[in-house]
Amino acid sequence: MKSRIPLSIAIAAATLVTACAQQRPATTMKEAARDRFLIGTALNEGQIWGRDTAGVRVVRENFNAIVAENCMKSEAIHPERDRYSFDSADRLVEFGQENGLTVTGHTLIWHSQLPRWFVYNDDGSLRSADELKAIMKEHITAVVGRYKGRIKGWDVVNEAIMEDGSYRRSPFYEILGEEFIPLAFQYAHEADPDAELYYNDYNMWFEGKRNAVVKLIGELRERGLRIDAVGMQSHMGMSHPDFAEYEKSIEAFAAAGVKVMVTEFDMSALPTAYVGADIAAGNAEASQALNPYADSLPAEAYEAWHKRMEQALSIMLRHSDDITRVTFWGVSDGDSWLNNFPVRGRTDYALPFGRDHRAKPIVARFIEMCAEKQNNE
Ligand code: XIL
């Protein structure tokens, strides 16, 4: 005879298990922010191919969203007109699927890390408008189409607008004018009608850029084109942005009817660098001033960084109804592009995980901030 657990007891047990799970305090940013936004990171080749085992462990434990730091950019994925190079991108998407992570595609149309053939003829002249349209369509259809249903959304156009609100004089703009943006959104939507589509840019706290992006959202919508979110890269430092301006931009984009994503978050702990002749000439005093923490970050400098991170994160939490994802640009400090930008060979401390892959105190603080917010609701 089969022994059966009475339904009422089974339900009670299930309820208890769920309640306990809910009460267990979160130990990672992704758990703490679970009901608010995704917590993402950008993967480099070492992580994509599993060589960086410590980095991969940090990704699996702490993040629920990933994006390619470089391997989906046009120069990497489409090096020649009739040659695509999908290996790393395929592996990244697989890694995301194996680990239940939300995958974002970065990026389809960008003036940087763009192969010359894309916009120039062999003789160095700019391609014609018709040729460029055909190339954009081929590229977008192939790349978006390949990952249809597996990539949640795409940074369709990256960095097309300047701080003063004017259009960047990129080859795309030179050839097609403003029209290249709606065309890119149209091709991406045709390639995967279910994929979310984003406009992504840096320095989004500038009033001119903010207004121009709001206008762009309106224009795309007027033409019946899909745009789901605006990506605010959010490369920050100790003296930028002005947080009030940053917050105004989140509010402006949300009011324009799209979601907001923090797509490339990092906070440089180093002095903002204006690269001058001194550095080029190898002036030791100048390099020391620009790379002051080559060995380690002193406690006071960490404190100052922590405070600015806390301010930035609290703005993001305050707007969590509109923000759907917060992605850090790199896994650990050692991986950050800021070690080489805008000055090569510096030692920066811009991410929540240090070179030793350990969580900095800002991680625990963020978890606490999420709990505080929950308690106040
Ligand atoms: C950066 C990568 O992190 C570097 O490895 C690469 O050398 C240059 O590009 N804005 C973007 C990102 O949209 O794709 C850039 O990533 C950083 C600025």
mmCIF file of C-alpha atoms and ligand atoms in Angstrom:
data_model
loop_
_atom_site.group_PDB
_atom_site.id
_atom_site.type_symbol
_atom_site.label_atom_id
_atom_site.label_comp_id
_atom_site.label_asym_id
_atom_site.label_seq_id
_atom_site.Cartn_x
_atom_site.Cartn_y
_atom_site.Cartn_z
ATOM 1 C CA MET A 1 0.000 0.000 0.000
ATOM 2 C CA LYS A 2 1.296 3.429 -0.914
ATOM 3 C CA SER A 3 1.720 5.849 1.980
ATOM 4 C CA ARG A 4 0.640 9.351 1.047
ATOM 5 C CA ILE A 5 1.468 12.640 2.755
ATOM 6 C CA PRO A 6 -1.794 14.482 3.370
ATOM 7 C CA LEU A 7 -2.111 17.509 1.100
ATOM 8 C CA SER A 8 -2.577 19.934 3.994
ATOM 9 C CA ILE A 9 0.716 18.869 5.574
ATOM 10 C CA ALA A 10 2.509 19.086 2.239
ATOM 11 C CA ILE A 11 1.211 22.623 1.710
ATOM 12 C CA ALA A 12 2.195 23.664 5.225
ATOM 13 C CA ALA A 13 5.695 22.251 4.730
ATOM 14 C CA ALA A 14 6.084 23.992 1.382
ATOM 15 C CA THR A 15 4.942 27.288 2.883
ATOM 16 C CA LEU A 16 7.462 26.929 5.693
ATOM 17 C CA VAL A 17 10.302 26.195 3.288
ATOM 18 C CA THR A 18 9.387 29.253 1.190
ATOM 19 C CA ALA A 19 9.134 31.452 4.268
ATOM 20 C CA CYS A 20 12.548 30.319 5.507
ATOM 21 C CA ALA A 21 14.065 30.921 2.100
ATOM 22 C CA GLN A 22 12.628 34.410 2.116
ATOM 23 C CA GLN A 23 13.969 35.153 5.573
ATOM 24 C CA ARG A 24 17.508 33.973 4.889
ATOM 25 C CA PRO A 25 19.422 37.208 4.533
ATOM 26 C CA ALA A 26 20.909 37.832 1.113
ATOM 27 C CA THR A 27 24.664 37.351 0.883
ATOM 28 C CA THR A 28 25.192 38.571 -2.655
ATOM 29 C CA MET A 29 24.224 41.684 -4.596
ATOM 30 C CA LYS A 30 22.145 39.658 -7.044
ATOM 31 C CA GLU A 31 20.068 38.138 -4.243
ATOM 32 C CA ALA A 32 19.708 41.434 -2.416
ATOM 33 C CA ALA A 33 18.514 43.226 -5.549
ATOM 34 C CA ARG A 34 16.476 40.254 -6.826
ATOM 35 C CA ASP A 35 13.120 42.034 -6.758
ATOM 36 C CA ARG A 36 14.542 45.297 -8.106
ATOM 37 C CA PHE A 37 17.036 44.869 -10.920
ATOM 38 C CA LEU A 38 19.517 42.439 -12.414
ATOM 39 C CA ILE A 39 23.147 42.698 -11.327
ATOM 40 C CA GLY A 40 25.424 42.158 -14.272
ATOM 41 C CA THR A 41 29.053 42.073 -15.296
ATOM 42 C CA ALA A 42 31.083 42.199 -18.516
ATOM 43 C CA LEU A 43 33.106 39.127 -19.466
ATOM 44 C CA ASN A 44 36.546 39.149 -21.072
ATOM 45 C CA GLU A 45 38.092 36.304 -23.064
ATOM 46 C CA GLY A 46 39.679 34.652 -20.004
ATOM 47 C CA GLN A 47 36.292 34.397 -18.362
ATOM 48 C CA ILE A 48 34.430 33.376 -21.504
ATOM 49 C CA TRP A 49 36.824 30.485 -22.112
ATOM 50 C CA GLY A 50 37.094 29.536 -18.436
ATOM 51 C CA ARG A 51 40.844 30.209 -18.101
ATOM 52 C CA ASP A 52 40.189 32.741 -15.339
ATOM 53 C CA THR A 53 38.744 30.262 -12.858
ATOM 54 C CA ALA A 54 38.662 32.734 -9.958
ATOM 55 C CA GLY A 55 36.827 35.265 -12.132
ATOM 56 C CA VAL A 56 34.320 32.669 -13.352
ATOM 57 C CA ARG A 57 33.559 31.705 -9.750
ATOM 58 C CA VAL A 58 32.861 35.358 -8.887
ATOM 59 C CA VAL A 59 30.539 35.601 -11.902
ATOM 60 C CA ARG A 60 28.587 32.448 -11.025
ATOM 61 C CA GLU A 61 28.160 33.411 -7.393
ATOM 62 C CA ASN A 62 27.425 37.112 -7.654
ATOM 63 C CA PHE A 63 25.855 38.047 -10.959
ATOM 64 C CA ASN A 64 22.677 37.151 -12.818
ATOM 65 C CA ALA A 65 23.391 39.023 -16.056
ATOM 66 C CA ILE A 66 26.342 39.115 -18.450
ATOM 67 C CA VAL A 67 27.480 41.083 -21.460
ATOM 68 C CA ALA A 68 30.528 40.723 -23.715
ATOM 69 C CA GLU A 69 33.242 43.260 -22.925
ATOM 70 C CA ASN A 70 34.589 43.037 -26.496
ATOM 71 C CA CYS A 71 33.759 39.893 -28.451
ATOM 72 C CA MET A 72 30.459 41.048 -29.964
ATOM 73 C CA LYS A 73 31.795 44.355 -31.276
ATOM 74 C CA SER A 74 31.886 44.544 -35.052
ATOM 75 C CA GLU A 75 35.702 44.326 -35.428
ATOM 76 C CA ALA A 76 35.695 41.147 -33.325
ATOM 77 C CA ILE A 77 32.606 39.378 -34.612
ATOM 78 C CA HIS A 78 32.727 40.522 -38.251
ATOM 79 C CA PRO A 79 36.390 41.168 -39.125
ATOM 80 C CA GLU A 80 35.918 40.977 -42.900
ATOM 81 C CA ARG A 81 32.852 41.479 -45.046
ATOM 82 C CA ASP A 82 32.408 37.776 -45.774
ATOM 83 C CA ARG A 83 33.889 36.460 -42.538
ATOM 84 C CA TYR A 84 32.288 36.351 -39.128
ATOM 85 C CA SER A 85 34.060 35.148 -36.012
ATOM 86 C CA PHE A 86 31.421 33.863 -33.639
ATOM 87 C CA ASP A 87 33.431 31.518 -31.379
ATOM 88 C CA SER A 88 33.758 33.724 -28.293
ATOM 89 C CA ALA A 89 30.262 35.169 -28.634
ATOM 90 C CA ASP A 90 28.800 31.651 -28.977
ATOM 91 C CA ARG A 91 30.676 30.520 -25.874
ATOM 92 C CA LEU A 92 29.503 33.561 -23.897
ATOM 93 C CA VAL A 93 25.877 32.934 -24.801
ATOM 94 C CA GLU A 94 26.247 29.242 -23.888
ATOM 95 C CA PHE A 95 27.832 30.162 -20.554
ATOM 96 C CA GLY A 96 24.874 32.435 -19.893
ATOM 97 C CA GLN A 97 22.408 29.676 -20.686
ATOM 98 C CA GLU A 98 24.249 27.056 -18.637
ATOM 99 C CA ASN A 99 24.177 29.350 -15.619
ATOM 100 C CA GLY A 100 20.732 30.878 -16.036
ATOM 101 C CA LEU A 101 22.103 34.383 -16.661
ATOM 102 C CA THR A 102 20.401 37.119 -18.672
ATOM 103 C CA VAL A 103 22.576 37.885 -21.707
ATOM 104 C CA THR A 104 22.795 41.336 -23.283
ATOM 105 C CA GLY A 105 24.307 41.937 -26.728
ATOM 106 C CA HIS A 106 26.885 44.731 -26.955
ATOM 107 C CA THR A 107 26.947 46.331 -29.486
ATOM 108 C CA LEU A 108 25.692 46.483 -33.090
ATOM 109 C CA ILE A 109 26.445 49.951 -34.464
ATOM 110 C CA TRP A 110 29.363 51.849 -32.906
ATOM 111 C CA HIS A 111 32.036 54.088 -34.434
ATOM 112 C CA SER A 112 34.758 52.461 -32.305
ATOM 113 C CA GLN A 113 36.176 48.928 -32.598
ATOM 114 C CA LEU A 114 34.650 49.095 -36.059
ATOM 115 C CA PRO A 115 36.516 47.387 -38.927
ATOM 116 C CA ARG A 116 37.487 49.792 -41.717
ATOM 117 C CA TRP A 117 35.808 47.735 -44.440
ATOM 118 C CA PHE A 118 32.429 48.361 -42.774
ATOM 119 C CA VAL A 119 32.347 52.045 -43.725
ATOM 120 C CA TYR A 120 35.194 52.562 -46.243
ATOM 121 C CA ASN A 121 35.801 51.307 -49.756
ATOM 122 C CA ASP A 122 39.163 49.713 -50.644
ATOM 123 C CA ASP A 123 40.396 53.049 -52.027
ATOM 124 C CA GLY A 124 39.742 54.760 -48.684
ATOM 125 C CA SER A 125 36.618 56.643 -49.770
ATOM 126 C CA LEU A 126 33.451 56.464 -47.679
ATOM 127 C CA ARG A 127 30.936 53.863 -48.750
ATOM 128 C CA SER A 128 27.774 55.039 -50.459
ATOM 129 C CA ALA A 129 24.531 55.313 -48.491
ATOM 130 C CA ASP A 130 23.054 52.263 -50.219
ATOM 131 C CA GLU A 131 26.150 50.155 -49.574
ATOM 132 C CA LEU A 132 26.293 51.111 -45.919
ATOM 133 C CA LYS A 133 22.607 50.301 -45.465
ATOM 134 C CA ALA A 134 23.148 46.894 -47.055
ATOM 135 C CA ILE A 135 26.178 46.219 -44.824
ATOM 136 C CA MET A 136 24.372 47.313 -41.675
ATOM 137 C CA LYS A 137 21.454 45.092 -42.550
ATOM 138 C CA GLU A 138 23.681 42.074 -43.300
ATOM 139 C CA HIS A 139 25.629 42.560 -40.079
ATOM 140 C CA ILE A 140 22.643 43.095 -37.815
ATOM 141 C CA THR A 141 20.622 40.298 -39.388
ATOM 142 C CA ALA A 142 23.481 37.808 -39.039
ATOM 143 C CA VAL A 143 24.470 38.712 -35.485
ATOM 144 C CA VAL A 144 21.039 39.283 -33.937
ATOM 145 C CA GLY A 145 19.559 36.391 -35.905
ATOM 146 C CA ARG A 146 22.192 33.946 -34.654
ATOM 147 C CA TYR A 147 21.270 34.524 -31.011
ATOM 148 C CA LYS A 148 17.536 34.933 -31.530
ATOM 149 C CA GLY A 149 15.659 33.968 -28.399
ATOM 150 C CA ARG A 150 18.873 33.621 -26.372
ATOM 151 C CA ILE A 151 19.911 37.256 -26.057
ATOM 152 C CA LYS A 152 17.394 39.283 -24.086
ATOM 153 C CA GLY A 153 18.258 42.635 -25.616
ATOM 154 C CA TRP A 154 20.779 44.554 -27.722
ATOM 155 C CA ASP A 155 22.695 47.791 -27.405
ATOM 156 C CA VAL A 156 21.653 48.619 -30.959
ATOM 157 C CA VAL A 157 23.471 51.936 -31.251
ATOM 158 C CA ASN A 158 26.306 53.019 -28.975
ATOM 159 C CA GLU A 159 27.648 56.544 -28.398
ATOM 160 C CA ALA A 160 26.026 58.428 -31.288
ATOM 161 C CA ILE A 161 25.339 61.686 -29.470
ATOM 162 C CA MET A 162 27.764 64.252 -28.054
ATOM 163 C CA GLU A 163 27.545 66.003 -24.679
ATOM 164 C CA ASP A 164 26.099 69.140 -26.290
ATOM 165 C CA GLY A 165 23.343 67.116 -27.912
ATOM 166 C CA SER A 166 24.729 67.209 -31.435
ATOM 167 C CA TYR A 167 25.272 64.035 -33.442
ATOM 168 C CA ARG A 168 28.765 62.536 -33.400
ATOM 169 C CA ARG A 169 30.460 63.013 -36.778
ATOM 170 C CA SER A 170 31.030 59.259 -37.155
ATOM 171 C CA PRO A 171 31.286 57.574 -40.556
ATOM 172 C CA PHE A 172 27.709 56.327 -40.013
ATOM 173 C CA TYR A 173 26.542 59.910 -39.611
ATOM 174 C CA GLU A 174 28.709 61.227 -42.435
ATOM 175 C CA ILE A 175 27.175 58.706 -44.805
ATOM 176 C CA LEU A 176 23.563 58.374 -43.676
ATOM 177 C CA GLY A 177 22.947 61.347 -41.405
ATOM 178 C CA GLU A 178 20.637 60.825 -38.415
ATOM 179 C CA GLU A 179 18.842 58.127 -40.366
ATOM 180 C CA PHE A 180 21.406 55.466 -39.426
ATOM 181 C CA ILE A 181 19.874 55.174 -35.964
ATOM 182 C CA PRO A 182 16.261 54.328 -36.904
ATOM 183 C CA LEU A 183 17.601 52.020 -39.625
ATOM 184 C CA ALA A 184 19.680 50.098 -37.087
ATOM 185 C CA PHE A 185 16.667 49.739 -34.771
ATOM 186 C CA GLN A 186 14.495 48.599 -37.664
ATOM 187 C CA TYR A 187 16.997 45.940 -38.836
ATOM 188 C CA ALA A 188 17.498 44.673 -35.284
ATOM 189 C CA HIS A 189 13.762 44.353 -34.719
ATOM 190 C CA GLU A 190 13.311 42.502 -38.005
ATOM 191 C CA ALA A 191 16.087 40.081 -37.033
ATOM 192 C CA ASP A 192 14.556 39.236 -33.636
ATOM 193 C CA PRO A 193 11.118 40.727 -33.004
ATOM 194 C CA ASP A 194 11.166 39.535 -29.376
ATOM 195 C CA ALA A 195 14.527 41.060 -28.453
ATOM 196 C CA GLU A 196 14.605 44.234 -26.414
ATOM 197 C CA LEU A 197 16.392 47.138 -28.079
ATOM 198 C CA TYR A 198 18.471 49.771 -26.323
ATOM 199 C CA TYR A 199 20.274 53.040 -27.059
ATOM 200 C CA ASN A 200 23.517 53.148 -25.027
ATOM 201 C CA ASP A 201 25.859 56.071 -24.280
ATOM 202 C CA TYR A 202 28.314 57.571 -21.773
ATOM 203 C CA ASN A 203 28.291 60.939 -19.948
ATOM 204 C CA MET A 204 24.514 60.758 -19.941
ATOM 205 C CA TRP A 205 24.348 63.309 -17.131
ATOM 206 C CA PHE A 206 25.095 66.199 -19.540
ATOM 207 C CA GLU A 207 21.959 68.221 -20.148
ATOM 208 C CA GLY A 208 22.518 68.449 -23.904
ATOM 209 C CA LYS A 209 22.962 64.699 -24.272
ATOM 210 C CA ARG A 210 20.017 63.988 -21.964
ATOM 211 C CA ASN A 211 17.680 66.154 -24.051
ATOM 212 C CA ALA A 212 18.920 64.760 -27.347
ATOM 213 C CA VAL A 213 18.397 61.169 -26.139
ATOM 214 C CA VAL A 214 14.864 62.016 -24.960
ATOM 215 C CA LYS A 215 14.201 63.491 -28.401
ATOM 216 C CA LEU A 216 15.615 60.388 -30.087
ATOM 217 C CA ILE A 217 13.310 58.118 -28.055
ATOM 218 C CA GLY A 218 10.339 60.206 -29.214
ATOM 219 C CA GLU A 219 11.430 60.084 -32.847
ATOM 220 C CA LEU A 220 11.900 56.317 -32.834
ATOM 221 C CA ARG A 221 8.520 55.827 -31.182
ATOM 222 C CA GLU A 222 6.819 58.210 -33.637
ATOM 223 C CA ARG A 223 7.996 56.019 -36.475
ATOM 224 C CA GLY A 224 6.598 52.991 -34.719
ATOM 225 C CA LEU A 225 10.044 51.576 -33.948
ATOM 226 C CA ARG A 226 10.792 49.583 -30.831
ATOM 227 C CA ILE A 227 13.054 50.976 -28.126
ATOM 228 C CA ASP A 228 12.823 49.395 -24.677
ATOM 229 C CA ALA A 229 15.501 51.081 -22.647
ATOM 230 C CA VAL A 230 18.257 53.612 -22.525
ATOM 231 C CA GLY A 231 21.624 52.364 -21.320
ATOM 232 C CA MET A 232 23.546 54.796 -19.160
ATOM 233 C CA GLN A 233 27.116 53.498 -19.275
ATOM 234 C CA SER A 234 27.936 55.191 -15.959
ATOM 235 C CA HIS A 235 31.727 55.312 -16.078
ATOM 236 C CA MET A 236 32.194 57.465 -12.991
ATOM 237 C CA GLY A 237 35.067 58.899 -11.010
ATOM 238 C CA MET A 238 35.824 60.768 -7.851
ATOM 239 C CA SER A 239 34.756 64.099 -9.346
ATOM 240 C CA HIS A 240 32.152 63.084 -11.906
ATOM 241 C CA PRO A 241 29.261 62.933 -12.351
ATOM 242 C CA ASP A 242 27.336 65.517 -10.435
ATOM 243 C CA PHE A 243 24.840 63.043 -8.923
ATOM 244 C CA ALA A 244 21.919 65.468 -9.099
ATOM 245 C CA GLU A 245 22.421 65.708 -12.880
ATOM 246 C CA TYR A 246 22.813 61.930 -13.161
ATOM 247 C CA GLU A 247 19.521 61.446 -11.334
ATOM 248 C CA LYS A 248 17.782 63.992 -13.579
ATOM 249 C CA SER A 249 18.769 61.893 -16.594
ATOM 250 C CA ILE A 250 17.310 58.701 -15.088
ATOM 251 C CA GLU A 251 14.095 60.613 -14.448
ATOM 252 C CA ALA A 252 14.024 62.143 -17.924
ATOM 253 C CA PHE A 253 14.483 58.791 -19.695
ATOM 254 C CA ALA A 254 11.873 57.099 -17.511
ATOM 255 C CA ALA A 255 9.455 59.975 -18.194
ATOM 256 C CA ALA A 256 10.065 59.497 -21.915
ATOM 257 C CA GLY A 257 8.566 56.038 -21.494
ATOM 258 C CA VAL A 258 11.540 53.670 -21.548
ATOM 259 C CA LYS A 259 13.305 51.607 -18.913
ATOM 260 C CA VAL A 260 16.757 52.636 -17.760
ATOM 261 C CA MET A 261 19.783 50.368 -17.519
ATOM 262 C CA VAL A 262 23.091 51.102 -15.883
ATOM 263 C CA THR A 263 25.198 49.282 -18.416
ATOM 264 C CA GLU A 264 28.922 49.816 -17.759
ATOM 265 C CA PHE A 265 29.204 50.921 -14.171
ATOM 266 C CA ASP A 266 32.629 51.586 -12.675
ATOM 267 C CA MET A 267 34.047 54.240 -10.386
ATOM 268 C CA SER A 268 37.661 55.194 -10.987
ATOM 269 C CA ALA A 269 39.487 55.846 -7.708
ATOM 270 C CA LEU A 270 42.278 57.707 -9.515
ATOM 271 C CA PRO A 271 42.624 61.390 -10.333
ATOM 272 C CA THR A 272 40.810 62.256 -13.542
ATOM 273 C CA ALA A 273 43.524 62.196 -16.145
ATOM 274 C CA TYR A 274 44.189 64.769 -18.782
ATOM 275 C CA VAL A 275 46.838 63.106 -20.803
ATOM 276 C CA GLY A 276 49.539 65.613 -21.557
ATOM 277 C CA ALA A 277 53.008 65.808 -22.995
ATOM 278 C CA ASP A 278 54.488 65.162 -19.548
ATOM 279 C CA ILE A 279 53.299 61.599 -19.556
ATOM 280 C CA ALA A 280 54.351 61.021 -23.126
ATOM 281 C CA ALA A 281 57.817 62.299 -22.175
ATOM 282 C CA GLY A 282 57.833 59.873 -19.236
ATOM 283 C CA ASN A 283 57.884 62.602 -16.594
ATOM 284 C CA ALA A 284 58.115 60.618 -13.361
ATOM 285 C CA GLU A 285 56.422 63.240 -11.206
ATOM 286 C CA ALA A 286 53.461 63.430 -13.574
ATOM 287 C CA SER A 287 53.085 59.659 -13.733
ATOM 288 C CA GLN A 288 53.205 59.456 -9.939
ATOM 289 C CA ALA A 289 50.431 62.072 -9.755
ATOM 290 C CA LEU A 290 48.286 60.169 -12.220
ATOM 291 C CA ASN A 291 49.006 56.705 -10.827
ATOM 292 C CA PRO A 292 49.249 57.387 -7.105
ATOM 293 C CA TYR A 293 48.213 53.936 -5.817
ATOM 294 C CA ALA A 294 50.375 51.627 -7.889
ATOM 295 C CA ASP A 295 50.827 49.194 -4.963
ATOM 296 C CA SER A 296 47.614 49.440 -2.994
ATOM 297 C CA LEU A 297 44.734 51.769 -2.228
ATOM 298 C CA PRO A 298 45.191 53.620 1.085
ATOM 299 C CA ALA A 299 42.299 53.378 3.580
ATOM 300 C CA GLU A 300 41.255 57.053 3.175
ATOM 301 C CA ALA A 301 41.143 56.688 -0.599
ATOM 302 C CA TYR A 302 38.992 53.553 -0.227
ATOM 303 C CA GLU A 303 36.672 55.432 2.129
ATOM 304 C CA ALA A 304 36.202 58.251 -0.362
ATOM 305 C CA TRP A 305 35.525 55.736 -3.156
ATOM 306 C CA HIS A 306 33.111 53.755 -0.960
ATOM 307 C CA LYS A 307 31.171 56.901 -0.170
ATOM 308 C CA ARG A 308 30.736 57.802 -3.833
ATOM 309 C CA MET A 309 29.736 54.239 -4.686
ATOM 310 C CA GLU A 310 27.181 54.345 -1.898
ATOM 311 C CA GLN A 311 25.747 57.583 -3.299
ATOM 312 C CA ALA A 312 25.548 56.171 -6.811
ATOM 313 C CA LEU A 313 23.984 52.893 -5.660
ATOM 314 C CA SER A 314 21.437 54.672 -3.503
ATOM 315 C CA ILE A 315 20.279 56.692 -6.522
ATOM 316 C CA MET A 316 19.930 53.459 -8.495
ATOM 317 C CA LEU A 317 17.930 51.845 -5.688
ATOM 318 C CA ARG A 318 15.747 54.923 -5.370
ATOM 319 C CA HIS A 319 14.847 54.530 -9.048
ATOM 320 C CA SER A 320 14.580 50.761 -9.049
ATOM 321 C CA ASP A 321 11.041 50.949 -10.439
ATOM 322 C CA ASP A 322 12.539 52.298 -13.656
ATOM 323 C CA ILE A 323 15.949 50.609 -13.617
ATOM 324 C CA THR A 324 15.951 47.000 -14.813
ATOM 325 C CA ARG A 325 19.669 46.171 -14.706
ATOM 326 C CA VAL A 326 22.881 47.426 -13.132
ATOM 327 C CA THR A 327 25.924 45.978 -14.899
ATOM 328 C CA PHE A 328 29.500 46.517 -13.749
ATOM 329 C CA TRP A 329 32.139 46.896 -16.461
ATOM 330 C CA GLY A 330 34.377 43.989 -15.532
ATOM 331 C CA VAL A 331 34.525 41.278 -12.883
ATOM 332 C CA SER A 332 37.426 42.341 -10.644
ATOM 333 C CA ASP A 333 39.698 45.391 -10.370
ATOM 334 C CA GLY A 334 42.441 43.594 -12.263
ATOM 335 C CA ASP A 335 40.120 43.165 -15.266
ATOM 336 C CA SER A 336 38.996 46.786 -15.521
ATOM 337 C CA TRP A 337 39.652 48.686 -18.745
ATOM 338 C CA LEU A 338 40.374 51.715 -16.531
ATOM 339 C CA ASN A 339 43.836 50.266 -15.812
ATOM 340 C CA ASN A 340 44.574 51.306 -19.394
ATOM 341 C CA PHE A 341 42.193 54.162 -20.054
ATOM 342 C CA PRO A 342 42.577 57.091 -20.411
ATOM 343 C CA VAL A 343 46.205 56.464 -19.396
ATOM 344 C CA ARG A 344 47.948 53.141 -20.046
ATOM 345 C CA GLY A 345 49.345 51.078 -17.224
ATOM 346 C CA ARG A 346 47.687 52.605 -14.187
ATOM 347 C CA THR A 347 46.405 50.648 -11.204
ATOM 348 C CA ASP A 348 42.756 51.479 -10.639
ATOM 349 C CA TYR A 349 40.262 50.201 -8.080
ATOM 350 C CA ALA A 350 36.963 50.777 -9.821
ATOM 351 C CA LEU A 351 34.873 47.646 -9.183
ATOM 352 C CA PRO A 352 33.206 45.937 -6.187
ATOM 353 C CA PHE A 353 35.614 42.949 -6.339
ATOM 354 C CA GLY A 354 39.337 43.520 -5.774
ATOM 355 C CA ARG A 355 42.338 42.036 -7.573
ATOM 356 C CA ASP A 356 42.186 39.174 -5.059
ATOM 357 C CA HIS A 357 38.581 38.537 -6.208
ATOM 358 C CA ARG A 358 37.263 39.290 -2.742
ATOM 359 C CA ALA A 359 34.172 41.420 -2.265
ATOM 360 C CA LYS A 360 34.960 44.919 -0.985
ATOM 361 C CA PRO A 361 32.894 46.296 1.932
ATOM 362 C CA ILE A 362 30.690 48.146 -0.593
ATOM 363 C CA VAL A 363 29.119 44.780 -1.465
ATOM 364 C CA ALA A 364 27.917 44.186 2.110
ATOM 365 C CA ARG A 365 26.834 47.813 2.294
ATOM 366 C CA PHE A 366 24.745 47.456 -0.870
ATOM 367 C CA ILE A 367 23.101 44.307 0.518
ATOM 368 C CA GLU A 368 22.288 46.240 3.691
ATOM 369 C CA MET A 369 20.905 49.155 1.648
ATOM 370 C CA CYS A 370 18.551 46.774 -0.160
ATOM 371 C CA ALA A 371 17.339 45.398 3.201
ATOM 372 C CA GLU A 372 16.849 48.911 4.576
ATOM 373 C CA LYS A 373 14.794 49.846 1.546
ATOM 374 C CA GLN A 374 12.705 46.716 1.939
ATOM 375 C CA ASN A 375 12.061 47.533 5.600
ATOM 376 C CA ASN A 376 10.933 51.043 4.751
ATOM 377 C CA GLU A 377 8.428 49.883 2.154
HETATM 378 C C1 XIL B 1 36.096 48.952 -23.689
HETATM 379 C C2 XIL B 1 36.672 47.616 -23.204
HETATM 380 O O1 XIL B 1 36.441 47.516 -21.829
HETATM 381 C C3 XIL B 1 38.149 47.543 -23.515
HETATM 382 O O2 XIL B 1 38.657 46.247 -23.221
HETATM 383 C C4 XIL B 1 38.401 47.871 -24.986
HETATM 384 O O3 XIL B 1 39.795 47.926 -25.216
HETATM 385 C C5 XIL B 1 37.777 49.198 -25.363
HETATM 386 O O4 XIL B 1 36.400 49.167 -25.047
HETATM 387 N N1 XIL B 1 32.230 52.241 -23.821
HETATM 388 C C6 XIL B 1 31.767 51.045 -24.295
HETATM 389 C C7 XIL B 1 32.553 49.809 -24.061
HETATM 390 O O5 XIL B 1 30.627 50.982 -24.805
HETATM 391 O O6 XIL B 1 32.400 48.876 -25.094
HETATM 392 C C8 XIL B 1 34.013 50.129 -23.857
HETATM 393 O O7 XIL B 1 34.691 48.918 -23.536
HETATM 394 C C9 XIL B 1 34.178 51.163 -22.786
HETATM 395 C C10 XIL B 1 33.494 52.446 -23.168
#
